[in-house]
Short mmCIF file of C-alpha atoms in Angstrom, two decimals:
data_model
loop_
_atom_site.label_atom_id
_atom_site.label_comp_id
_atom_site.label_asym_id
_atom_site.label_seq_id
_atom_site.Cartn_x
_atom_site.Cartn_y
_atom_site.Cartn_z
CA MET A 1 -22.96 5.56 12.23
CA LYS A 2 -20.84 7.45 9.73
CA LYS A 3 -20.41 10.23 12.25
CA ALA A 4 -19.53 7.82 15.03
CA LEU A 5 -16.72 6.32 12.95
CA LYS A 6 -15.53 9.67 11.68
CA ARG A 7 -15.22 11.13 15.16
CA MET A 8 -13.54 8.09 16.63
CA HIS A 9 -10.03 8.39 17.98
CA PRO A 10 -7.43 6.90 15.56
CA LEU A 11 -6.34 4.29 18.10
CA GLY A 12 -9.90 3.06 18.57
CA LEU A 13 -10.47 3.06 14.83
CA LEU A 14 -7.29 1.08 14.17
CA LEU A 15 -8.14 -1.46 16.89
CA TYR A 16 -11.66 -1.86 15.54
CA PHE A 17 -10.50 -2.49 11.97
CA ALA A 18 -7.50 -4.61 12.95
CA GLY A 19 -9.71 -6.84 15.10
CA ILE A 20 -12.13 -7.53 12.27
CA PHE A 21 -9.22 -7.95 9.84
CA LEU A 22 -7.57 -10.61 11.99
CA PHE A 23 -10.79 -12.52 12.65
CA SER A 24 -11.85 -12.45 9.02
CA MET A 25 -8.45 -13.56 7.76
CA TRP A 26 -8.02 -16.31 10.30
CA SER A 27 -11.56 -17.58 9.97
CA ARG A 28 -11.69 -21.34 9.40
CA HIS A 29 -15.29 -22.14 10.17
CA PRO A 30 -17.98 -21.61 7.51
CA TRP A 31 -20.48 -20.27 10.05
CA MET A 32 -18.15 -17.53 11.22
CA THR A 33 -17.21 -16.64 7.63
CA GLY A 34 -20.88 -16.49 6.72
CA VAL A 35 -21.72 -14.17 9.60
CA GLN A 36 -18.79 -11.93 8.71
CA SER A 37 -19.79 -11.87 5.04
CA ILE A 38 -23.35 -10.80 5.86
CA CYS A 39 -22.28 -8.14 8.35
CA LEU A 40 -19.58 -6.70 6.10
CA CYS A 41 -22.04 -6.59 3.20
CA ILE A 42 -24.42 -4.61 5.43
CA LEU A 43 -21.54 -2.28 6.32
CA TYR A 44 -20.59 -1.92 2.66
CA PHE A 45 -24.10 -1.23 1.39
CA TYR A 46 -24.60 1.33 4.11
CA HIS A 47 -21.95 3.38 2.29
CA GLU A 48 -22.57 2.32 -1.32
CA ASN A 49 -26.16 2.67 -2.40
CA SER A 50 -25.93 0.67 -5.62
CA LEU A 51 -26.17 -3.11 -5.82
CA ARG A 52 -23.99 -3.17 -8.92
CA ARG A 53 -20.83 -2.50 -6.92
CA ILE A 54 -20.93 -5.99 -5.41
CA PHE A 55 -20.27 -7.77 -8.74
CA PRO A 56 -16.44 -7.50 -8.70
CA PHE A 57 -16.43 -9.03 -5.23
CA LEU A 58 -18.72 -11.85 -6.33
CA GLY A 59 -16.33 -12.39 -9.23
CA VAL A 60 -13.51 -12.97 -6.74
CA VAL A 61 -15.62 -15.59 -4.94
CA PHE A 62 -16.45 -17.26 -8.23
CA ILE A 63 -12.84 -17.42 -9.42
CA ALA A 64 -11.64 -18.81 -6.09
CA ALA A 65 -14.38 -21.46 -6.11
CA ILE A 66 -13.52 -22.55 -9.65
CA THR A 67 -9.73 -22.58 -9.47
CA ASN A 68 -9.38 -24.52 -6.22
CA PRO A 69 -10.66 -27.90 -7.56
CA LEU A 70 -8.23 -27.60 -10.47
CA PHE A 71 -5.26 -27.56 -8.11
CA VAL A 72 -6.53 -29.76 -5.28
CA GLN A 73 -7.85 -33.27 -5.86
CA ARG A 74 -8.48 -34.31 -2.27
CA GLY A 75 -11.94 -35.16 -1.02
CA ILE A 76 -14.10 -38.26 -1.49
CA THR A 77 -17.24 -36.97 -3.22
CA ILE A 78 -16.32 -36.85 -6.89
CA LEU A 79 -18.73 -34.75 -8.93
CA PHE A 80 -17.34 -35.20 -12.46
CA TYR A 81 -14.13 -35.50 -14.43
CA ILE A 82 -12.39 -32.93 -16.60
CA GLY A 83 -10.24 -35.16 -18.82
CA SER A 84 -8.65 -37.39 -16.19
CA LEU A 85 -8.88 -34.76 -13.45
CA PRO A 86 -11.45 -35.51 -10.75
CA VAL A 87 -13.42 -32.52 -9.45
CA THR A 88 -14.52 -33.04 -5.87
CA LEU A 89 -17.33 -31.39 -3.93
CA GLU A 90 -15.05 -30.75 -0.94
CA ALA A 91 -12.51 -28.83 -3.00
CA LEU A 92 -15.31 -26.79 -4.57
CA LEU A 93 -16.79 -25.90 -1.17
CA TYR A 94 -13.36 -25.09 0.21
CA GLY A 95 -12.80 -22.72 -2.71
CA LEU A 96 -16.17 -21.11 -2.06
CA HIS A 97 -15.36 -20.62 1.63
CA TYR A 98 -11.98 -19.21 0.71
CA GLY A 99 -13.51 -16.83 -1.82
CA CYS A 100 -15.93 -15.53 0.82
CA LEU A 101 -12.97 -14.97 3.16
CA LEU A 102 -11.16 -13.02 0.45
CA MET A 103 -14.30 -10.99 -0.26
CA ASN A 104 -14.55 -10.14 3.45
CA VAL A 105 -11.03 -8.77 3.49
CA LEU A 106 -11.59 -6.71 0.33
CA LEU A 107 -14.90 -5.31 1.63
CA LEU A 108 -13.26 -4.44 4.92
CA PHE A 109 -10.47 -2.57 3.18
CA SER A 110 -12.88 -0.60 1.06
CA VAL A 111 -14.66 0.57 4.23
CA PHE A 112 -11.33 1.12 6.01
CA GLN A 113 -10.18 3.41 3.24
CA ARG A 114 -13.12 5.73 3.76
CA TYR A 115 -12.27 6.48 7.35
CA PHE A 116 -8.54 5.99 7.80
CA ARG A 117 -6.94 9.00 6.17
CA CYS A 118 -3.36 10.24 6.10
CA GLU A 119 -3.88 12.31 9.26
CA HIS A 120 -4.67 9.18 11.22
CA TRP A 121 -1.41 7.50 10.19
CA ILE A 122 0.59 10.61 11.06
CA TYR A 123 -1.12 10.86 14.45
CA LEU A 124 -0.43 7.22 15.27
CA PHE A 125 3.12 6.82 13.98
CA GLY A 126 4.37 10.42 14.01
CA SER A 127 5.90 10.05 17.46
CA THR A 128 7.80 6.80 16.75
CA PHE A 129 8.97 7.92 13.30
CA PRO A 130 9.09 11.73 13.55
CA LYS A 131 11.14 12.30 10.39
CA LEU A 132 9.06 9.88 8.35
CA GLY A 133 5.87 11.48 9.63
CA VAL A 134 7.07 14.88 8.44
CA MET A 135 8.03 13.48 5.03
CA PHE A 136 4.70 11.72 4.72
CA SER A 137 2.65 14.79 5.55
CA MET A 138 4.82 17.01 3.35
CA ALA A 139 4.46 14.70 0.34
CA VAL A 140 0.70 14.51 0.82
CA GLY A 141 0.50 18.27 1.09
CA LEU A 142 2.58 18.78 -2.05
CA LEU A 143 0.35 16.62 -4.26
CA PRO A 144 -2.56 19.06 -4.83
CA LYS A 145 -0.03 21.88 -5.29
CA TYR A 146 1.74 19.98 -8.09
CA LYS A 147 -1.50 19.04 -9.78
CA LYS A 148 -2.61 22.65 -9.81
CA GLN A 149 0.71 23.85 -11.21
CA ALA A 150 0.74 21.10 -13.86
CA LYS A 151 -2.69 22.21 -15.03
CA LEU A 152 -1.53 25.81 -15.29
CA MET A 153 1.51 24.76 -17.32
CA ILE A 154 -0.55 22.58 -19.66
CA ASP A 155 -3.00 25.41 -20.31
CA THR A 156 -0.16 27.81 -21.06
CA GLN A 157 1.68 25.42 -23.36
CA LYS A 158 -1.48 24.75 -25.35
CA GLN A 159 -1.66 28.43 -26.26
CA PHE A 160 1.80 28.34 -27.83
CA GLY A 161 0.73 26.38 -30.87
CA LYS A 162 0.55 22.80 -32.04
CA GLU A 163 2.90 20.19 -30.68
CA SER A 164 2.76 16.42 -30.40
CA PRO A 165 1.17 15.46 -27.06
CA ILE A 166 4.09 13.24 -26.02
CA ARG A 167 6.58 16.01 -26.62
CA ARG A 168 4.42 18.42 -24.67
CA ALA A 169 4.04 15.95 -21.80
CA MET A 170 7.81 15.53 -21.60
CA LYS A 171 8.33 19.28 -21.64
CA ILE A 172 5.77 19.84 -18.91
CA PHE A 173 7.24 17.07 -16.80
CA SER A 174 10.68 18.61 -17.07
CA MET A 175 9.38 22.06 -16.18
CA GLU A 176 7.38 20.62 -13.30
CA THR A 177 10.44 18.92 -11.83
CA THR A 178 12.49 22.10 -11.95
CA TRP A 179 9.66 24.11 -10.46
CA ALA A 180 9.09 21.52 -7.71
CA PHE A 181 12.67 21.60 -6.53
CA GLU A 182 12.94 25.37 -6.73
CA THR A 183 9.84 25.87 -4.58
CA SER A 184 10.98 23.21 -2.16
CA MET A 185 14.02 25.39 -1.58
CA ASP A 186 11.70 28.13 -0.32
CA GLN A 187 9.93 25.63 1.84
CA LEU A 188 13.22 24.47 3.33
CA ASP A 189 14.24 28.03 4.12
CA SER A 190 10.93 28.82 5.76
CA MET A 191 11.04 25.59 7.77
CA ASN A 192 14.49 26.44 9.04
CA ALA A 193 13.48 30.03 9.78
CA ARG A 194 10.53 28.88 11.87
CA GLY A 195 12.76 26.61 13.88
CA TYR A 196 11.90 23.15 12.60
CA GLY A 197 13.94 20.49 14.34
CA LEU A 198 14.41 22.42 17.56
CA LYS A 199 13.40 20.73 20.75
CA LYS A 200 10.61 21.86 23.08
CA ARG A 201 7.97 22.19 20.42
CA THR A 202 4.39 21.05 20.68
CA HIS A 203 2.38 19.49 17.88
CA PHE A 204 -1.06 20.26 16.63
CA HIS A 205 -3.34 17.33 16.06
CA LEU A 206 -6.93 17.04 14.98
CA PHE A 207 -7.74 14.35 17.51
CA GLN A 208 -8.23 14.42 21.24
CA PHE A 209 -8.55 11.47 23.53
CA GLU A 210 -11.87 11.71 25.37
CA ARG A 211 -13.84 9.53 27.71
CA LYS A 212 -16.03 8.12 24.96
CA ASP A 213 -12.90 6.98 23.12
CA ALA A 214 -11.69 5.06 26.16
CA LEU A 215 -15.12 3.47 26.42
CA CYS A 216 -15.06 2.56 22.73
CA ILE A 217 -11.58 0.99 22.94
CA LEU A 218 -12.74 -0.99 25.96
CA GLU A 219 -15.76 -2.29 24.03
CA VAL A 220 -13.59 -3.34 21.10
CA LEU A 221 -11.11 -5.11 23.34
CA VAL A 222 -13.78 -6.98 25.30
CA LEU A 223 -15.45 -8.16 22.09
CA CYS A 224 -12.05 -9.20 20.72
CA LEU A 225 -11.40 -11.25 23.86
CA ILE A 226 -14.79 -13.00 23.70
CA ASN A 227 -14.44 -13.76 20.00
CA GLY A 228 -10.83 -14.83 20.41
CA TYR A 229 -11.88 -17.27 23.12
CA GLY A 230 -14.58 -18.64 20.87
CA TYR A 231 -12.14 -18.91 17.99
CA ILE A 232 -9.46 -20.78 19.93
CA LYS A 233 -11.91 -23.05 21.74
CA LEU A 234 -14.37 -23.88 18.97
CA TYR A 235 -13.82 -22.43 15.54
CA SER A 236 -10.10 -22.69 14.82
CA LYS A 237 -10.42 -26.17 13.32
CA PHE A 238 -12.69 -27.23 10.53
CA TYR A 239 -11.76 -29.97 8.11
CA PHE A 240 -12.92 -29.87 4.51
CA TYR A 241 -10.78 -32.85 3.45
CA PRO A 242 -11.33 -35.73 3.03
CA MET A 243 -14.98 -35.16 3.91
CA ILE A 244 -17.02 -32.47 5.64
CA LEU A 245 -18.47 -33.25 9.05
CA TRP A 246 -21.14 -30.82 10.23
CA ASN A 247 -21.96 -30.43 13.86
CA PRO A 248 -25.54 -29.36 14.52
CA MET A 249 -25.85 -25.73 15.49
CA GLY A 250 -26.39 -25.27 19.21
CA ILE A 251 -27.24 -22.35 21.45
CA ARG A 252 -23.54 -21.76 22.14
CA ASP A 253 -22.77 -21.31 18.45
CA VAL A 254 -25.60 -18.82 18.06
CA VAL A 255 -24.27 -16.78 20.99
CA PHE A 256 -20.79 -16.64 19.53
CA MET A 257 -22.15 -15.72 16.10
CA ILE A 258 -24.10 -12.85 17.67
CA PHE A 259 -20.92 -11.65 19.37
CA MET A 260 -19.07 -11.72 16.04
CA ALA A 261 -21.88 -9.74 14.40
CA MET A 262 -21.76 -7.25 17.27
CA GLN A 263 -18.04 -6.72 16.79
CA ILE A 264 -18.47 -5.84 13.12
CA LEU A 265 -21.62 -3.75 13.55
CA LEU A 266 -20.31 -1.95 16.64
CA PRO A 267 -20.43 1.58 15.15
CA PHE A 268 -24.17 1.19 14.56
CA PHE A 269 -24.66 1.12 18.32
CA GLY A 270 -22.67 4.31 18.86
CA ARG A 271 -24.55 7.49 19.64
CA GLU A 272 -24.46 10.07 16.85
CA GLY A 273 -24.55 13.00 19.24
CA SER A 274 -23.98 16.59 18.28
CA TYR A 275 -20.64 18.29 18.13
CA VAL A 276 -19.60 21.89 18.44
CA SER A 277 -17.92 21.89 15.02
CA ASP A 278 -20.97 20.66 13.15
CA MET B 1 -4.48 -16.29 3.37
CA ASN B 2 -1.26 -16.64 5.21
CA ILE B 3 -1.39 -13.81 7.70
CA ILE B 4 2.03 -14.39 9.18
CA LEU B 5 3.75 -13.84 5.83
CA LEU B 6 1.66 -10.70 5.27
CA ILE B 7 2.62 -9.26 8.66
CA MET B 8 6.26 -10.22 8.06
CA ALA B 9 6.20 -8.24 4.80
CA GLY B 10 4.97 -5.20 6.71
CA ILE B 11 7.46 -5.58 9.54
CA SER B 12 10.41 -6.01 7.19
CA CYS B 13 10.09 -2.35 6.18
CA VAL B 14 10.58 -1.15 9.75
CA PRO B 15 14.37 -1.70 10.12
CA TYR B 16 15.04 0.53 7.12
CA TYR B 17 12.88 3.27 8.61
CA LEU B 18 14.51 2.92 12.02
CA LYS B 19 17.94 3.13 10.44
CA TYR B 20 16.96 6.34 8.69
CA GLU B 21 15.54 7.80 11.91
CA LYS B 22 18.62 6.84 13.90
CA ARG B 23 20.94 8.61 11.46
CA LYS B 24 19.29 11.94 12.40
CA PRO B 25 18.89 13.16 8.80
CA GLN B 26 19.05 16.85 8.06
CA THR B 27 16.00 18.85 7.08
CA ARG B 28 17.12 19.24 3.46
CA GLU B 29 17.19 15.47 2.95
CA ASN B 30 13.62 15.18 4.26
CA VAL B 31 12.47 17.94 1.93
CA VAL B 32 14.18 16.48 -1.14
CA ILE B 33 12.86 12.97 -0.53
CA SER B 34 9.33 14.22 0.06
CA VAL B 35 9.50 16.16 -3.21
CA MET B 36 10.66 13.00 -4.99
CA ILE B 37 7.82 11.01 -3.39
CA ALA B 38 5.26 13.58 -4.48
CA LEU B 39 6.61 13.56 -8.04
CA THR B 40 6.50 9.75 -8.14
CA VAL B 41 2.90 9.70 -6.94
CA VAL B 42 1.94 12.35 -9.50
CA SER B 43 3.64 10.33 -12.25
CA ARG B 44 1.63 7.27 -11.23
CA MET B 45 -1.57 9.32 -11.34
CA ILE B 46 -0.83 10.72 -14.81
CA PHE B 47 -0.50 7.21 -16.24
CA ALA B 48 -3.49 5.85 -14.29
CA ALA B 49 -5.30 4.98 -17.53
CA THR B 50 -2.70 2.40 -18.64
CA PRO B 51 -2.40 -0.46 -16.12
CA GLY B 52 1.15 -1.70 -15.83
CA PHE B 53 2.69 0.94 -18.06
CA LYS B 54 3.83 3.32 -15.33
CA PRO B 55 6.98 5.34 -14.68
CA VAL B 56 6.98 4.65 -10.92
CA THR B 57 9.77 2.06 -10.99
CA ALA B 58 11.91 4.28 -13.20
CA MET B 59 11.38 7.24 -10.87
CA VAL B 60 12.30 5.14 -7.82
CA ILE B 61 15.44 3.86 -9.57
CA ILE B 62 16.47 7.41 -10.49
CA CYS B 63 15.88 8.59 -6.91
CA GLY B 64 18.08 5.73 -5.66
CA MET B 65 20.73 6.59 -8.24
CA ALA B 66 20.83 10.26 -7.34
CA PHE B 67 20.41 10.26 -3.56
CA GLY B 68 21.69 6.88 -2.42
CA LYS B 69 20.19 3.63 -1.24
CA GLU B 70 18.35 4.84 1.87
CA SER B 71 16.56 7.60 0.01
CA GLY B 72 15.72 5.11 -2.73
CA PHE B 73 14.09 2.76 -0.24
CA LEU B 74 12.10 5.56 1.39
CA CYS B 75 10.99 6.95 -1.95
CA GLY B 76 9.82 3.54 -3.17
CA SER B 77 8.02 2.39 -0.05
CA LEU B 78 6.37 5.68 0.90
CA SER B 79 5.22 6.47 -2.63
CA ALA B 80 3.59 3.02 -2.76
CA LEU B 81 1.80 3.75 0.50
CA ILE B 82 0.68 7.26 -0.44
CA SER B 83 -0.37 6.47 -4.00
CA ASN B 84 -2.49 3.60 -2.70
CA PHE B 85 -4.62 6.14 -0.85
CA PHE B 86 -5.82 7.07 -4.34
CA PHE B 87 -5.54 3.68 -6.07
CA GLY B 88 -6.98 1.58 -3.22
CA GLN B 89 -5.38 0.19 -0.09
CA GLY B 90 -5.30 -3.51 0.54
CA PRO B 91 -3.12 -6.30 1.89
CA TRP B 92 -1.03 -5.87 -1.27
CA THR B 93 0.18 -2.46 -0.09
CA THR B 94 2.86 -3.95 2.11
CA PHE B 95 4.15 -6.08 -0.76
CA GLN B 96 4.31 -3.10 -3.10
CA MET B 97 6.05 -1.08 -0.42
CA ILE B 98 8.80 -3.60 0.10
CA ALA B 99 9.18 -4.43 -3.61
CA TRP B 100 9.62 -0.82 -4.75
CA GLY B 101 11.71 -0.04 -1.70
CA VAL B 102 14.12 -2.89 -2.47
CA ILE B 103 14.38 -1.75 -6.10
CA GLY B 104 15.36 1.75 -4.94
CA TRP B 105 17.82 0.32 -2.42
CA LEU B 106 19.47 -1.91 -5.05
CA SER B 107 19.76 0.92 -7.56
CA GLY B 108 21.53 2.95 -4.88
CA ILE B 109 23.98 0.10 -4.31
CA TRP B 110 24.59 -0.47 -8.02
CA ASN B 111 25.21 3.19 -8.60
CA CYS B 112 28.16 3.60 -6.28
CA HIS B 113 30.95 5.18 -8.37
CA ARG B 114 28.22 6.26 -10.83
CA PHE B 115 28.22 2.88 -12.44
CA LEU B 116 24.56 2.86 -13.41
CA GLU B 117 24.12 6.40 -14.65
CA ARG B 118 27.07 6.32 -17.06
CA HIS B 119 26.18 3.23 -19.07
CA ARG B 120 22.90 3.06 -20.88
CA MET B 121 23.30 -0.72 -21.23
CA MET B 122 23.41 -1.09 -17.44
CA GLN B 123 20.20 0.93 -17.16
CA THR B 124 18.52 -1.41 -19.62
CA ILE B 125 19.65 -4.48 -17.71
CA PHE B 126 18.61 -3.01 -14.39
CA GLY B 127 15.22 -1.95 -15.78
CA ILE B 128 14.52 -5.48 -17.03
CA PHE B 129 15.71 -6.95 -13.74
CA ALA B 130 13.49 -4.55 -11.76
CA GLY B 131 10.45 -5.43 -13.88
CA ILE B 132 10.96 -9.17 -13.41
CA PHE B 133 11.66 -8.74 -9.69
CA PHE B 134 8.55 -6.64 -9.12
CA SER B 135 6.35 -9.05 -11.04
CA MET B 136 7.72 -12.11 -9.23
CA PHE B 137 7.39 -10.42 -5.85
CA MET B 138 3.79 -9.38 -6.46
CA ASP B 139 2.99 -12.90 -7.68
CA ILE B 140 3.87 -14.14 -4.21
CA TRP B 141 1.01 -11.98 -2.97
CA THR B 142 -1.28 -13.40 -5.67
CA VAL B 143 -0.46 -16.96 -4.58
CA LEU B 144 -1.02 -16.08 -0.93
CA ALA B 145 -4.35 -14.48 -1.79
CA ALA B 146 -5.48 -17.43 -3.89
CA GLY B 147 -4.73 -20.22 -1.47
CA ASP B 148 -4.17 -21.14 2.10
CA ARG B 149 -0.59 -22.31 1.76
CA PHE B 150 2.25 -21.32 -0.50
CA GLN B 151 2.41 -23.95 -3.24
CA TRP B 152 5.16 -23.98 -5.83
CA ILE B 153 2.82 -25.37 -8.51
CA ARG B 154 0.49 -22.44 -8.09
CA TYR B 155 3.37 -19.99 -8.05
CA ILE B 156 4.68 -21.32 -11.36
CA ALA B 157 1.17 -21.25 -12.84
CA VAL B 158 0.71 -17.64 -11.75
CA LEU B 159 4.12 -16.73 -13.14
CA GLY B 160 3.12 -18.25 -16.47
CA THR B 161 -0.17 -16.36 -16.66
CA SER B 162 1.43 -13.07 -15.63
CA PHE B 163 4.12 -13.31 -18.30
CA PRO B 164 2.63 -10.59 -20.59
CA VAL B 165 2.38 -8.20 -17.65
CA THR B 166 6.00 -8.90 -16.75
CA VAL B 167 7.07 -8.07 -20.28
CA GLU B 168 5.02 -4.88 -20.12
CA TYR B 169 6.71 -3.88 -16.85
CA CYS B 170 10.15 -4.49 -18.33
CA ILE B 171 9.43 -2.53 -21.51
CA SER B 172 7.91 0.41 -19.63
CA ASN B 173 10.83 0.47 -17.19
CA VAL B 174 13.40 0.52 -19.97
CA ILE B 175 11.57 3.17 -22.00
CA PHE B 176 11.05 5.47 -19.03
CA LEU B 177 14.61 4.97 -17.82
CA TRP B 178 15.98 5.91 -21.23
CA ILE B 179 13.79 9.01 -21.47
CA LEU B 180 13.92 10.21 -17.88
CA THR B 181 17.46 9.46 -16.73
CA PRO B 182 19.34 12.12 -18.74
CA VAL B 183 16.66 14.76 -18.10
CA LEU B 184 16.18 14.13 -14.41
CA LEU B 185 19.73 13.32 -13.34
CA LYS B 186 21.00 16.64 -14.68
CA LYS B 187 18.40 18.46 -12.63
CA LEU B 188 18.95 16.32 -9.56
CA HIS B 189 22.69 16.87 -9.62
CA ARG B 190 22.04 20.59 -9.80
CA VAL B 191 19.69 20.29 -6.81
CA LYS B 192 22.29 18.31 -4.91
CA TYR B 193 24.90 20.94 -5.66
CA LYS B 194 22.57 23.74 -4.63
CA TYR B 195 21.38 22.11 -1.41
CA GLY B 196 24.93 21.23 -0.42
CA PHE B 197 24.73 17.44 -0.56
CA TYR B 198 28.26 17.06 -1.90
CA LYS B 199 31.42 17.08 0.15
CA GLU B 200 34.30 19.35 -0.79
CA SER B 201 36.34 16.65 -2.52
CA GLU B 202 33.39 15.55 -4.61
CA ILE B 203 32.78 19.08 -5.87
CA GLN B 204 36.32 19.25 -7.21
CA ASN B 205 35.83 15.93 -8.95
CA LEU B 206 32.66 17.26 -10.52
CA THR B 207 34.35 20.32 -11.98
CA ILE B 208 37.20 18.21 -13.35
CA ASN B 209 34.74 15.87 -15.05
CA GLN B 210 32.87 18.71 -16.65
CA ASN B 211 36.05 20.13 -18.15
#
């Protein structure tokens, strides 16, 4: 599954993540949120092999569940009073649902970050914002260079004798700035010499659009359509206040929940395959 | 979570970018801004151990002061985006992008006729203003994350609880502005002179001032 996501075309990857992001943020119905929570947890634990990593996310759920009744006093089932403030069951459950929703978004972003790197952004937006794309890729490329140079400078300065660390840090920062701008001058010259900014130039990209990518985008779009229909028709409204009314779960709901699970777990169905570069 | 406000925050960066693209900037501007972005990101990484106490805002303000409002916006927003590849992306990225970008843009506007870089008092005021602005702007995100709708009661409560962080932002901004402005501006003016950013008339003004 990791390979399937890594090899995916940036457009397909963005559509896949954006679809889940929209559905998990707009989710109003506890069943849908529950399905998303379970699936995203599966996705998360596929990458992280320790159970301890889930605790910060559970903390978010806990805080959301506790703070909501303090601000909202609607709902008819009163559990207890804090001073003269009534704490209602509905507000507590709403906070819990909201915390799960927040956890979904955070989990999704932590998976998103593993696969969507700088190259993907440059590939997608480099043609609409060519100058920005160049600046972006240049800045990202300069970072490791600066770190390396800073380490060299620190090591050299340490040999010169004792100095207060703050003073040394300031000195190194000043030297680093001068060095950065002086080397950027070389870079500018070499860019101009190689004809940057001239027309009729082709770009090199890591990604190629293949047939499997088209297929994958199609799958994502079809699942988005099905789930969007289900969302608009059935799951866009759910009232926590003043009291919760549950409908019994029917066959139709189960089908839609399976579709939602399929959308999130889509990369598990992808073929790993073998590639020339492996 | 109010998705429309989140998307609006992302979209509101686009006009600035389009304006920059439409101006057809020269290669040297791109290079200088990308160097500034890289330095800002590195400065955020160096101070990663102390949450809140970071020189990013000061660096963005200095970039806006030296290279004008558009460069300030680009430096702020892109360094937020790039540094979050290391610090963690999330829905808050768009808010950080627009908050830092606006701070850079404002410092560029304030510094026309070198108003900001001459008076240390002005730098202090602007640093405090930037700290409060950034904190208040990011608290909007906190309120949006914590509830379905934007409620003023919650916003005021969040502002109250984030008061120590706001003070920390202000103090760090002022300290870093005081330390970095004289050091960096001297270098940046030299870079501008060397790269040929100045017009002829401005160069003559410069030499008169130095005498």
